[in-house]
Coordinates of C-alpha atoms and ligand atoms in Angstrom, one line a residue:
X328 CA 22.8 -21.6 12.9
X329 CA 23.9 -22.2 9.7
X330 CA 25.0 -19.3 6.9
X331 CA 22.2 -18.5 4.0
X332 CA 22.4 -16.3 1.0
X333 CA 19.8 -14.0 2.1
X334 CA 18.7 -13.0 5.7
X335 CA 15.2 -11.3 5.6
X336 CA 13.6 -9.4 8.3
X337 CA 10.4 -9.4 8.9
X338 CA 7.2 -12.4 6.7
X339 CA 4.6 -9.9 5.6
X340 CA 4.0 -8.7 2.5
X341 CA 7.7 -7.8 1.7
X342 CA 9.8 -10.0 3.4
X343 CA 7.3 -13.2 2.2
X344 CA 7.6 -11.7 -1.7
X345 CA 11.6 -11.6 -1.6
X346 CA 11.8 -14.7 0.2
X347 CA 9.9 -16.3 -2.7
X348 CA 11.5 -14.4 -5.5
X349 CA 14.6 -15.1 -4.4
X350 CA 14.2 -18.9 -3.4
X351 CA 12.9 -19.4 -7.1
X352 CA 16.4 -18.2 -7.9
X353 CA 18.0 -21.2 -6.3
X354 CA 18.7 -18.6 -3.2
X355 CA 19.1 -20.3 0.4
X356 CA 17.5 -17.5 2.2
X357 CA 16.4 -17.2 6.3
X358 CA 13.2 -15.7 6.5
X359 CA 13.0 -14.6 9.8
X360 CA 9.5 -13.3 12.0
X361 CA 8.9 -12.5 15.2
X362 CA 5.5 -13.6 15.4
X363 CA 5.0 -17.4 16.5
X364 CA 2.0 -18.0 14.8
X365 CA 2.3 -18.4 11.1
X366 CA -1.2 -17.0 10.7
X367 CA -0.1 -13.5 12.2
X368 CA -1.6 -10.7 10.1
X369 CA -1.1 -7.1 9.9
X370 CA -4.0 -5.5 11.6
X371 CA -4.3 -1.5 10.1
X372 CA -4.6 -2.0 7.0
X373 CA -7.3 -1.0 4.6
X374 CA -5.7 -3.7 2.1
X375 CA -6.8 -1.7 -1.3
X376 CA -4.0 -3.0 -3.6
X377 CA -3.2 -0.7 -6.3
X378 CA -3.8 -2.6 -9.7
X379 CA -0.2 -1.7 -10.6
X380 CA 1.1 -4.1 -8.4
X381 CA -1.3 -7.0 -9.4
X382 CA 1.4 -8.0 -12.4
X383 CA 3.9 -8.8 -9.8
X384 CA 0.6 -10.9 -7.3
X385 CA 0.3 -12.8 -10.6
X386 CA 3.9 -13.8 -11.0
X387 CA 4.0 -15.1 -7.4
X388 CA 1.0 -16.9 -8.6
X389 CA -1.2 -16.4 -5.9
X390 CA -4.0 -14.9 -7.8
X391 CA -5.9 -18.7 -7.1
X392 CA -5.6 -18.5 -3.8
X393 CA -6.7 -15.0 -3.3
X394 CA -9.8 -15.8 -5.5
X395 CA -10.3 -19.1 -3.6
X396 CA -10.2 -16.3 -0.4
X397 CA -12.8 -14.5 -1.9
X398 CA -10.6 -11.8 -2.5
X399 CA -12.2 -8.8 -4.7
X400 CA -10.6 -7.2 -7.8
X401 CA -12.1 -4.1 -7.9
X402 CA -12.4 -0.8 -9.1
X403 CA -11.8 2.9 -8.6
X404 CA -14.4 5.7 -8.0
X405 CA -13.2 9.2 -6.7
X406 CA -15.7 11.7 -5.2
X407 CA -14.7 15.3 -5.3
X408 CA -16.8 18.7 -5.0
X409 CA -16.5 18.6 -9.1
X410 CA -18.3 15.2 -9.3
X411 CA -17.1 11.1 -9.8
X412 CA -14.2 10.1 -11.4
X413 CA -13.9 6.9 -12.6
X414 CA -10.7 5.5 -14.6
X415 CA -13.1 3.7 -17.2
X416 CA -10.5 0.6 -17.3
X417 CA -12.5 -1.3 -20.0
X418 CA -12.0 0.9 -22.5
X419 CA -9.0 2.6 -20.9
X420 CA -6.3 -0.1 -23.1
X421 CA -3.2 -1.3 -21.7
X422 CA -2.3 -2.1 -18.6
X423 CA -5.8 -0.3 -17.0
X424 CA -8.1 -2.7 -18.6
X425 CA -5.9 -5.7 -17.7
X426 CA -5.4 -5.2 -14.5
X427 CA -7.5 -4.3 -11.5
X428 CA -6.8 -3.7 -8.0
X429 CA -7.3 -6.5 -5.3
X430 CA -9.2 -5.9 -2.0
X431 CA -8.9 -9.0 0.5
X432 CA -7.9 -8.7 4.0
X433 CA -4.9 -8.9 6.0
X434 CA -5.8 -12.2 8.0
X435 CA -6.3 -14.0 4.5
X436 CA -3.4 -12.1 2.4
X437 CA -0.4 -12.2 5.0
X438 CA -1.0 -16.2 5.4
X439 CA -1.3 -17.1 2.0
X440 CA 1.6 -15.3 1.7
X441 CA 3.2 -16.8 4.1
X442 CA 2.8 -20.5 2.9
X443 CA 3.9 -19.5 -0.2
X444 CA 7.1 -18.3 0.7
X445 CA 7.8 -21.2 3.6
X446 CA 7.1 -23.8 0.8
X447 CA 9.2 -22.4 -1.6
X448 CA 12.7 -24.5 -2.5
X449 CA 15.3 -23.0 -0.5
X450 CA 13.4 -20.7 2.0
X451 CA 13.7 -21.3 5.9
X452 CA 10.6 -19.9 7.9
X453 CA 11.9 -19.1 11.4
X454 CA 8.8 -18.1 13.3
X455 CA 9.1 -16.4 16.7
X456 CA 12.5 -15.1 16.0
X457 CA 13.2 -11.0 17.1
X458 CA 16.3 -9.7 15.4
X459 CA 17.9 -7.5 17.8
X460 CA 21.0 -7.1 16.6
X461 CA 23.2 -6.7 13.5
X462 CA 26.3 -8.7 12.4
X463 CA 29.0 -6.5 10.9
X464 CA 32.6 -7.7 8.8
X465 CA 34.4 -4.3 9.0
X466 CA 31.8 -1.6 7.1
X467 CA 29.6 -4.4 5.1
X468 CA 26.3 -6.0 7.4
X469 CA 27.0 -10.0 7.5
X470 CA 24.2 -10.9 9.0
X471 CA 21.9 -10.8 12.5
X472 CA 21.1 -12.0 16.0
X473 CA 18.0 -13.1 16.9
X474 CA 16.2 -14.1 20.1
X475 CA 13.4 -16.7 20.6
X476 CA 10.7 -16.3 23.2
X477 CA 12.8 -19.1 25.2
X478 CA 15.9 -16.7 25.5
X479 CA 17.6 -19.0 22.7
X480 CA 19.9 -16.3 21.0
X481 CA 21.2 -17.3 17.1
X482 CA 23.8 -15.7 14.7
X483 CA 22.8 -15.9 11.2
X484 CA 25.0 -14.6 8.2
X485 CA 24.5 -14.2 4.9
X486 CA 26.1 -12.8 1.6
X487 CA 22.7 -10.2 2.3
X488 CA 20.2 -8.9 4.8
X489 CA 17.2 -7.5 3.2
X490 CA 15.2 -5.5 6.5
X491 CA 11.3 -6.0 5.6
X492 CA 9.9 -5.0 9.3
X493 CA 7.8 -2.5 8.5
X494 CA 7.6 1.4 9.1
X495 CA 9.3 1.2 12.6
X496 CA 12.1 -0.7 10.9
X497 CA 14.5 -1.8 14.1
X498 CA 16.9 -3.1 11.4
X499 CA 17.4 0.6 10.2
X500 CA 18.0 2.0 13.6
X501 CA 20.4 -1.2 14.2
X502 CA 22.5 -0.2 11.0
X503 CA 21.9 3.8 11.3
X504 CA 20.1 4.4 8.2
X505 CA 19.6 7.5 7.6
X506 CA 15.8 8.0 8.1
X507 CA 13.7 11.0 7.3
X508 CA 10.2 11.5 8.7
X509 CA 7.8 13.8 7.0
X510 CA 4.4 14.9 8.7
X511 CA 1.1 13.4 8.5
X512 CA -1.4 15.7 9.5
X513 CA -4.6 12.8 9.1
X514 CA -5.4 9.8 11.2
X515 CA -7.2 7.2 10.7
X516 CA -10.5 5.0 11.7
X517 CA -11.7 1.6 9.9
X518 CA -13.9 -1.2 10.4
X519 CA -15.5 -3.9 8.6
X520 CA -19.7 -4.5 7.8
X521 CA -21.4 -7.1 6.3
X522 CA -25.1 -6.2 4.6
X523 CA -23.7 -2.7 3.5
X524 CA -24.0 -2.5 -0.4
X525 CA -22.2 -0.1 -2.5
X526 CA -24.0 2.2 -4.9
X527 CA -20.9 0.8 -7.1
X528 CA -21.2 -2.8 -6.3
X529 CA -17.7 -4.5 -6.3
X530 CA -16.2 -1.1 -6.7
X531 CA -14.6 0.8 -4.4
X532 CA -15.3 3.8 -3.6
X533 CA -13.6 7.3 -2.3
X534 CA -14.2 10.6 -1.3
X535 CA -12.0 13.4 -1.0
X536 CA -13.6 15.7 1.3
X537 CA -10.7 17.8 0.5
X538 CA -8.7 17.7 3.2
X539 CA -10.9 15.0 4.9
X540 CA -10.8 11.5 3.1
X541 CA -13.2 8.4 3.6
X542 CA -13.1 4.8 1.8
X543 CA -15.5 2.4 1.6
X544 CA -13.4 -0.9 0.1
X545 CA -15.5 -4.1 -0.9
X546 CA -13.5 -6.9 0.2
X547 CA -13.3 -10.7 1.1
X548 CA -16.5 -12.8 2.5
X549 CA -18.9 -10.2 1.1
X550 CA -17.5 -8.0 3.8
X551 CA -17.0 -3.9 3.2
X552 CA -14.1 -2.0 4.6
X553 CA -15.2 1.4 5.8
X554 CA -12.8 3.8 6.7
X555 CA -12.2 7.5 7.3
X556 CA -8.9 9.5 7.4
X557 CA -9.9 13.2 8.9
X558 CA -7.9 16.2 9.5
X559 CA -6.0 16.0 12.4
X560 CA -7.9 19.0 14.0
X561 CA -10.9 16.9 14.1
X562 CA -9.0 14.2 16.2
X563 CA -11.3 15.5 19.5
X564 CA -14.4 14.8 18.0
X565 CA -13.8 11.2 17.0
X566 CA -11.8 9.9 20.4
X567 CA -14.7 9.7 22.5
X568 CA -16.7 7.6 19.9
X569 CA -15.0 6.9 17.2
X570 CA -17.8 5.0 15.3
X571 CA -20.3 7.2 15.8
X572 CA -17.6 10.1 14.5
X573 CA -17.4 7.7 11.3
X574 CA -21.0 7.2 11.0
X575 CA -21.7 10.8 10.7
X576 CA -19.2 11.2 8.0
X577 CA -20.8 8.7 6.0
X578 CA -24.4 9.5 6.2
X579 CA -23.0 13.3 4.9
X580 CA -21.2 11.4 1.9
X581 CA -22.6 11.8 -1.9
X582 CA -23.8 8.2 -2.8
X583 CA -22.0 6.6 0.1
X584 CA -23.4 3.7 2.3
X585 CA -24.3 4.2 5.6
X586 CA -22.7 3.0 8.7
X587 CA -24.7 0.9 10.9
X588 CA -22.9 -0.5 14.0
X589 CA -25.5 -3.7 14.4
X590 CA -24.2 -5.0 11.0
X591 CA -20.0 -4.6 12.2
X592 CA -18.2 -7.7 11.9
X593 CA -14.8 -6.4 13.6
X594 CA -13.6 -4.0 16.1
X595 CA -13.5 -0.5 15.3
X596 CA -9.3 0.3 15.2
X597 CA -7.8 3.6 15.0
X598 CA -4.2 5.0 14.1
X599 CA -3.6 8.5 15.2
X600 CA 0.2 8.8 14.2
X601 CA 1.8 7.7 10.9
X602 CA 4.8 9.6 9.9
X603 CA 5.4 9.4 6.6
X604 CA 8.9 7.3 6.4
X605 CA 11.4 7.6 4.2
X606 CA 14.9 5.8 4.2
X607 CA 18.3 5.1 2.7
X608 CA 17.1 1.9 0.5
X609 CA 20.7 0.5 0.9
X610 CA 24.1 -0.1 2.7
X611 CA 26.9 -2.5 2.0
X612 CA 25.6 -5.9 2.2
X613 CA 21.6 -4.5 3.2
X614 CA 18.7 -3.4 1.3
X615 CA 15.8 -2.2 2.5
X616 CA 12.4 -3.0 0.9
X617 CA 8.7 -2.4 2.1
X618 CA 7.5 0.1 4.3
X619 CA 11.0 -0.2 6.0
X620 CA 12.4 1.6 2.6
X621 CA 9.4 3.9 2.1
X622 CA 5.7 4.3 3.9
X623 CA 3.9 7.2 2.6
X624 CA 0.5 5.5 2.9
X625 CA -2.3 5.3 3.3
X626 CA -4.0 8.0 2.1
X627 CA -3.2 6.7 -1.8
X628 CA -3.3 2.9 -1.0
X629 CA 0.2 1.9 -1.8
X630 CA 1.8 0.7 0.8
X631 CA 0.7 -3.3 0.2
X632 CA 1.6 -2.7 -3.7
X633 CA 5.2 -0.8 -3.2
X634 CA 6.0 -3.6 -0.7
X635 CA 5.3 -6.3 -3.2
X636 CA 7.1 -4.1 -6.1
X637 CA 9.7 -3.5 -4.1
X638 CA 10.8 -6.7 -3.1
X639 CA 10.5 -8.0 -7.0
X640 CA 12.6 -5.3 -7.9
X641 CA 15.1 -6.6 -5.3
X642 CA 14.7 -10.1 -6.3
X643 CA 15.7 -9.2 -9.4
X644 CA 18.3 -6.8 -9.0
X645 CA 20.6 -9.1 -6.8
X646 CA 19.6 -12.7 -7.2
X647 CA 21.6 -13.1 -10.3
X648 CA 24.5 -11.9 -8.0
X649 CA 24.3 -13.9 -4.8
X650 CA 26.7 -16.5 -6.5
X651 CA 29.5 -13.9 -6.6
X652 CA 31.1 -12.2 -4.1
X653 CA 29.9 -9.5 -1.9
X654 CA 31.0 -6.5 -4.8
X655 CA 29.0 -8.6 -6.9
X656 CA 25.9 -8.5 -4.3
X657 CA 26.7 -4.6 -3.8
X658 CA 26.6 -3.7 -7.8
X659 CA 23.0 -5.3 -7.8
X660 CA 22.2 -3.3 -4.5
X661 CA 23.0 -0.5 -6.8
X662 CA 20.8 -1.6 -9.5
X663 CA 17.8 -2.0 -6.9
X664 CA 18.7 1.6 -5.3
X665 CA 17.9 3.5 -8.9
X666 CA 15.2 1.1 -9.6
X667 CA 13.3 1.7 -6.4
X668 CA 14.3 5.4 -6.8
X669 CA 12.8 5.6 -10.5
X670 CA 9.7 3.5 -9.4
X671 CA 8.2 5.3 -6.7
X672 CA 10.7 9.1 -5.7
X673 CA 8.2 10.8 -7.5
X674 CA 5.3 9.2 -6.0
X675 CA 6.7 9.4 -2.9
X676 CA 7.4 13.3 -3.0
X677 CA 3.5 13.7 -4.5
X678 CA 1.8 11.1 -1.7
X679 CA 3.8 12.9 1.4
X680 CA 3.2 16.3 0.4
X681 CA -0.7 15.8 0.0
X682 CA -0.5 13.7 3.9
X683 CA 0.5 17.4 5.0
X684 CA -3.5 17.7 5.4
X685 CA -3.2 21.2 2.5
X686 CA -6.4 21.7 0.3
X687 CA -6.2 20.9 -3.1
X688 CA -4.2 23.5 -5.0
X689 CA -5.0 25.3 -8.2
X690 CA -3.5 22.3 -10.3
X691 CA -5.5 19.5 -8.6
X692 CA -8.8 21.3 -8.6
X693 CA -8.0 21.5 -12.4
X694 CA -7.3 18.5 -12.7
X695 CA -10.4 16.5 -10.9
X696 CA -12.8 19.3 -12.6
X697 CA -12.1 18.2 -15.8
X698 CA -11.5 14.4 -15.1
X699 CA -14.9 14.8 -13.3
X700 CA -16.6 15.7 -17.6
X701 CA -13.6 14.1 -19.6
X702 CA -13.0 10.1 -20.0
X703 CA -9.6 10.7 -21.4
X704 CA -8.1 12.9 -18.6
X705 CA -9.6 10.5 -16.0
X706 CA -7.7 7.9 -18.0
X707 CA -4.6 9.5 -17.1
X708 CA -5.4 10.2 -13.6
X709 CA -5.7 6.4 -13.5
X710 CA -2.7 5.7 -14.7
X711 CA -0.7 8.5 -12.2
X712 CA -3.2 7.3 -9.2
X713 CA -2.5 3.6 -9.8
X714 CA 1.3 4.3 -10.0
X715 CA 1.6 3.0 -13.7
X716 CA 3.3 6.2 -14.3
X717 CA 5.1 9.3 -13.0
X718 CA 2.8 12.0 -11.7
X719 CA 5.2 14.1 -14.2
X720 CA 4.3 11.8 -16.9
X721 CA 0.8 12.0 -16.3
X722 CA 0.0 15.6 -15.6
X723 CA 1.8 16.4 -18.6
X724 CA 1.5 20.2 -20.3
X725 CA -0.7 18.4 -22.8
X726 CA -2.8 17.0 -19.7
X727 CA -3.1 20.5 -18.1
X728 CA -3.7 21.8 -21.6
X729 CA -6.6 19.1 -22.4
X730 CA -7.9 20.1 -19.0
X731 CA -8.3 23.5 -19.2
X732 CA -10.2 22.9 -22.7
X733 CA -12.8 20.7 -20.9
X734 CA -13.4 23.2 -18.3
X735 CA -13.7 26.1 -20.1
X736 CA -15.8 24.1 -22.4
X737 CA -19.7 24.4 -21.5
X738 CA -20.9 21.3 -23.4
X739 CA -19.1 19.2 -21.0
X740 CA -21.0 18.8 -17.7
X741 CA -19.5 15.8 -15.2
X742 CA -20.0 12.2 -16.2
X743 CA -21.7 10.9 -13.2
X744 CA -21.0 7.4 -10.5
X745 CA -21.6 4.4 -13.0
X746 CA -24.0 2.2 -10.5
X747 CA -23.9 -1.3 -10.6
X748 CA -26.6 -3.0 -12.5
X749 CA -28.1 -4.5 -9.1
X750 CA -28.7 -0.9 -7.8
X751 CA -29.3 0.9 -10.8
X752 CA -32.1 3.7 -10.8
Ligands
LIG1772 C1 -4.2 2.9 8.6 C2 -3.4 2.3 7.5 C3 -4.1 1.9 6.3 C4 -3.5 1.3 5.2 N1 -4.2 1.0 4.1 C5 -3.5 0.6 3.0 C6 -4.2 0.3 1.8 O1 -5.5 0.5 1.7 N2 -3.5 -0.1 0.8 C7 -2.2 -0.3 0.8 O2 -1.6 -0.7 -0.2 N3 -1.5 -0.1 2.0 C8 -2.1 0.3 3.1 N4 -1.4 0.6 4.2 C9 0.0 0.3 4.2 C10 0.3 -1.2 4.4 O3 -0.3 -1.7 5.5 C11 1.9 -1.4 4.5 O4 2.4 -0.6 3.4 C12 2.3 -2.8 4.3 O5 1.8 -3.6 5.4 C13 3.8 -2.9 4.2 O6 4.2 -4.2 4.2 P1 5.6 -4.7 4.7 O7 5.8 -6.1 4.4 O8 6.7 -3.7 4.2 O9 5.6 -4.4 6.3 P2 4.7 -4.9 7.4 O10 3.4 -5.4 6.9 O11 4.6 -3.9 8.4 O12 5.4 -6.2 8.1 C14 6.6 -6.1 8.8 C15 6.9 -7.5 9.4 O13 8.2 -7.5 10.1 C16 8.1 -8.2 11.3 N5 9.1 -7.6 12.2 C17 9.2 -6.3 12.7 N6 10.3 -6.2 13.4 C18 10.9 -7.4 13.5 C19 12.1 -7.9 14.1 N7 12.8 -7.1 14.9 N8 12.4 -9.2 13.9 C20 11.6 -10.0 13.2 N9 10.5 -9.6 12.6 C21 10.2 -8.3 12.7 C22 6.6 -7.8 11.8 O14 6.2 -8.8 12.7 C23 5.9 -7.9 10.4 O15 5.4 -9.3 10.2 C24 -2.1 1.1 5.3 C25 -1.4 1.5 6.5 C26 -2.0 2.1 7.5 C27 -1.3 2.5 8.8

């Protein structure tokens, strides 16, 4: 097969938005996928897109398509034992109020996505292809194998191979990146249900049961996402009937819907391990981008955005370097190692130490108190919670200082779930 510029691994989410990225920079790039079908989607996935990942959805310029797919761009709502918490975006300024999050599912994202990148100028979609081996020139990855259903086997080099498989990355195993897992002491349940409105209409909404979390996600063709992420010690009372487990969750839930299995439109799928997976983003010659650089999902609904973030980042990190040589492709590597280190370490550290399963500790029940009575420090819990900034930046001493005000104050009694108009009363 012929060489390319760029070798990607893996057409989902990732691999499609670096494949597009880069082909807009006049990058020949092999985008390679082991499924055959170009419709393939990603199947456990609750597909709540953070809103800080929606800039980089409208520079693809999918946003027509997605509409056109009936995605949703929705909203936040928290529950907590301290009341709702809601971001109050319109009035929240810059970027909250201009940007929401997106809800549409897998089997309508992942092929959109797909056609986008395929029919991008320079971009080679090479369906049904399993990488299962790397190319080396001395240290530096040159490129990979891959093996087609038939038992065709190809080379392909490139100047760079981004790996964008996923959480169980085989690329990283092939190249020995160094790999740490972290525990995840939830799993998780989901389903979807027509005929099931929301209290908050197109607005999602969550509940941390502290440690047990459930979601109920408006999303494409009218459809609601319902999902529940217990405690691992619960794990025996939902294998026997997982539905019926989620059902009784939600019927206990403060302003939640209830579950009714007539009105489910899809099977009811499960995931009962999900290390939390963090790696080495790059090596001579490879970069990592996705969940195969970083999955410490789902329990804060990044995963889709980091992946798209991720691969922008890389996009444009190294395409401006692709017509050097490889030194040139390694200094960008370099640029997109701090980059992705700046964007989302801290996230990272703060999203895998809460999928431990702990409680909330002294500093979080301060902080959804308060948010729970006062606009302004559920403002910047949006902004942490959305990733727009660091957790640091956002539970600032002035943040803890604000909050202790509101809570000691006894004028200040929560703010209540804003209903949508349809349901008010
Ligand atoms: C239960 C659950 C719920 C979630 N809910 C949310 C949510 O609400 N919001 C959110 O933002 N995120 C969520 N996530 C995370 C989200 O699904 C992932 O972060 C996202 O899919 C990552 O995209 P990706 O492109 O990096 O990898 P993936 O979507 O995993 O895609 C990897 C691709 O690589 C291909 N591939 C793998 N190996 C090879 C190979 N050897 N050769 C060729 N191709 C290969 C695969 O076929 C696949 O197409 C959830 C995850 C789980 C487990």
């Amino acid at each position: 097969m012929r060489d390319y510029d760029v070798a990607i691994v893996g057409a989902s989410i990732a691999g499609c938005t670096a494949a597009t990225f880069l082909g807009r920079q006049g990058a020949s790039v092999a985008l390679i996928e082991s499924h055959s079908d170009p419709a393939a989607f990603k199947r456990m996935c609750t597909h709540f897109i953070q809103a800080s990942s929606a800039p980089t959805i409208a520079r693809l310029g999918i946003e027509h398509a997605l509409d056109q797919a009936h995605g949703r761009r929705t909203d936040t709502n928290i529950w907590t034992r301290y009341g709702w918490v809601s971001f109050g975006r319109e009035s929240a300024g810059p970027p909250m109020s201009e940007w929401r999050p997106w809800n549409v599912r897998r089997e309508k994202l992942d092929p959109i996505l797909r056609d986008l990148a395929a029919s991008t100028d320079g971009v080679e979609l090479l369906l049904g292809h399993t990488v299962n081996a790397i190319v080396r020139d001395g240290e530096r990855l040159a490129g990979v194998r891959t093996r087609e259903r038939n038992g065709d086997e190809h080379e392909i080099r490139a100047k760079l191979v981004v790996a964008a498989d996923g959480r169980d990355s085989e690329m990283a195993k092939l190249a020995n990146v160094p790999t740490k897992l972290k525990q995840h002491n939830r799993f998780g349940y989901m389903g979807y249900y027509r005929d099931t409105p929301l209290v908050t209409g197109d607005s999602a909404q969550m509940w941390l049961l502290d440690p047990d979390v459930a979601y109920a996600f408006p999303t494409d063709s009218d459809l609601i996402c319902l999902a529940v992420f217990p405690h691992k010690d619960k794990l025996a009372s939902f294998k026997p009937d997982p539905e019926q487990a989620m059902a009784r969750v939600f019927e206990s839930l403060p302003d939640g819907p209830r579950l009714d299995p007539d009105k489910r439109e899809s099977k009811v799928i499960g995931k009962l391990e999900m290390p939390n997976t963090v790696r080495q983003t790059t090596q001579p010659g490879l970069a990592l981008v996705g969940d195969a650089a970083l999955a410490a999902d789902p329990l804060w609904g990044v995963g889709c955005g980091w992946a798209f973030q991720s691969a922008e980042w890389l996009a444009e990190a190294v395409g401006p370097s692709l017509s050097g040589g490889p030194e040139d492709v390694d200094a960008g590597l370099e640029r997109y190692r701090k980059r992705h280190r700046k964007g989302l370490g801290a996230h990272e550290k703060f999203t895998s130490e809460y999928s431990r399963g702990r409680r909330f500790n002294p500093g979080e029940k301060l902080i959804f108190r308060a948010a729970a009575r006062d606009q302004e420090v559920a403002r910047r819990m949006g902004l942490m919670g959305e990733r727009w900034v660091s957790p640091q930046s956002a539970l600032s001493p002035a943040t803890m200082a604000r909050a202790v005000r509101v809570n000691l104050s006894r004028k200040r009694p929560p703010i209540g779930l804003r209903r949508a108009a349809s349901v008010a009363g």
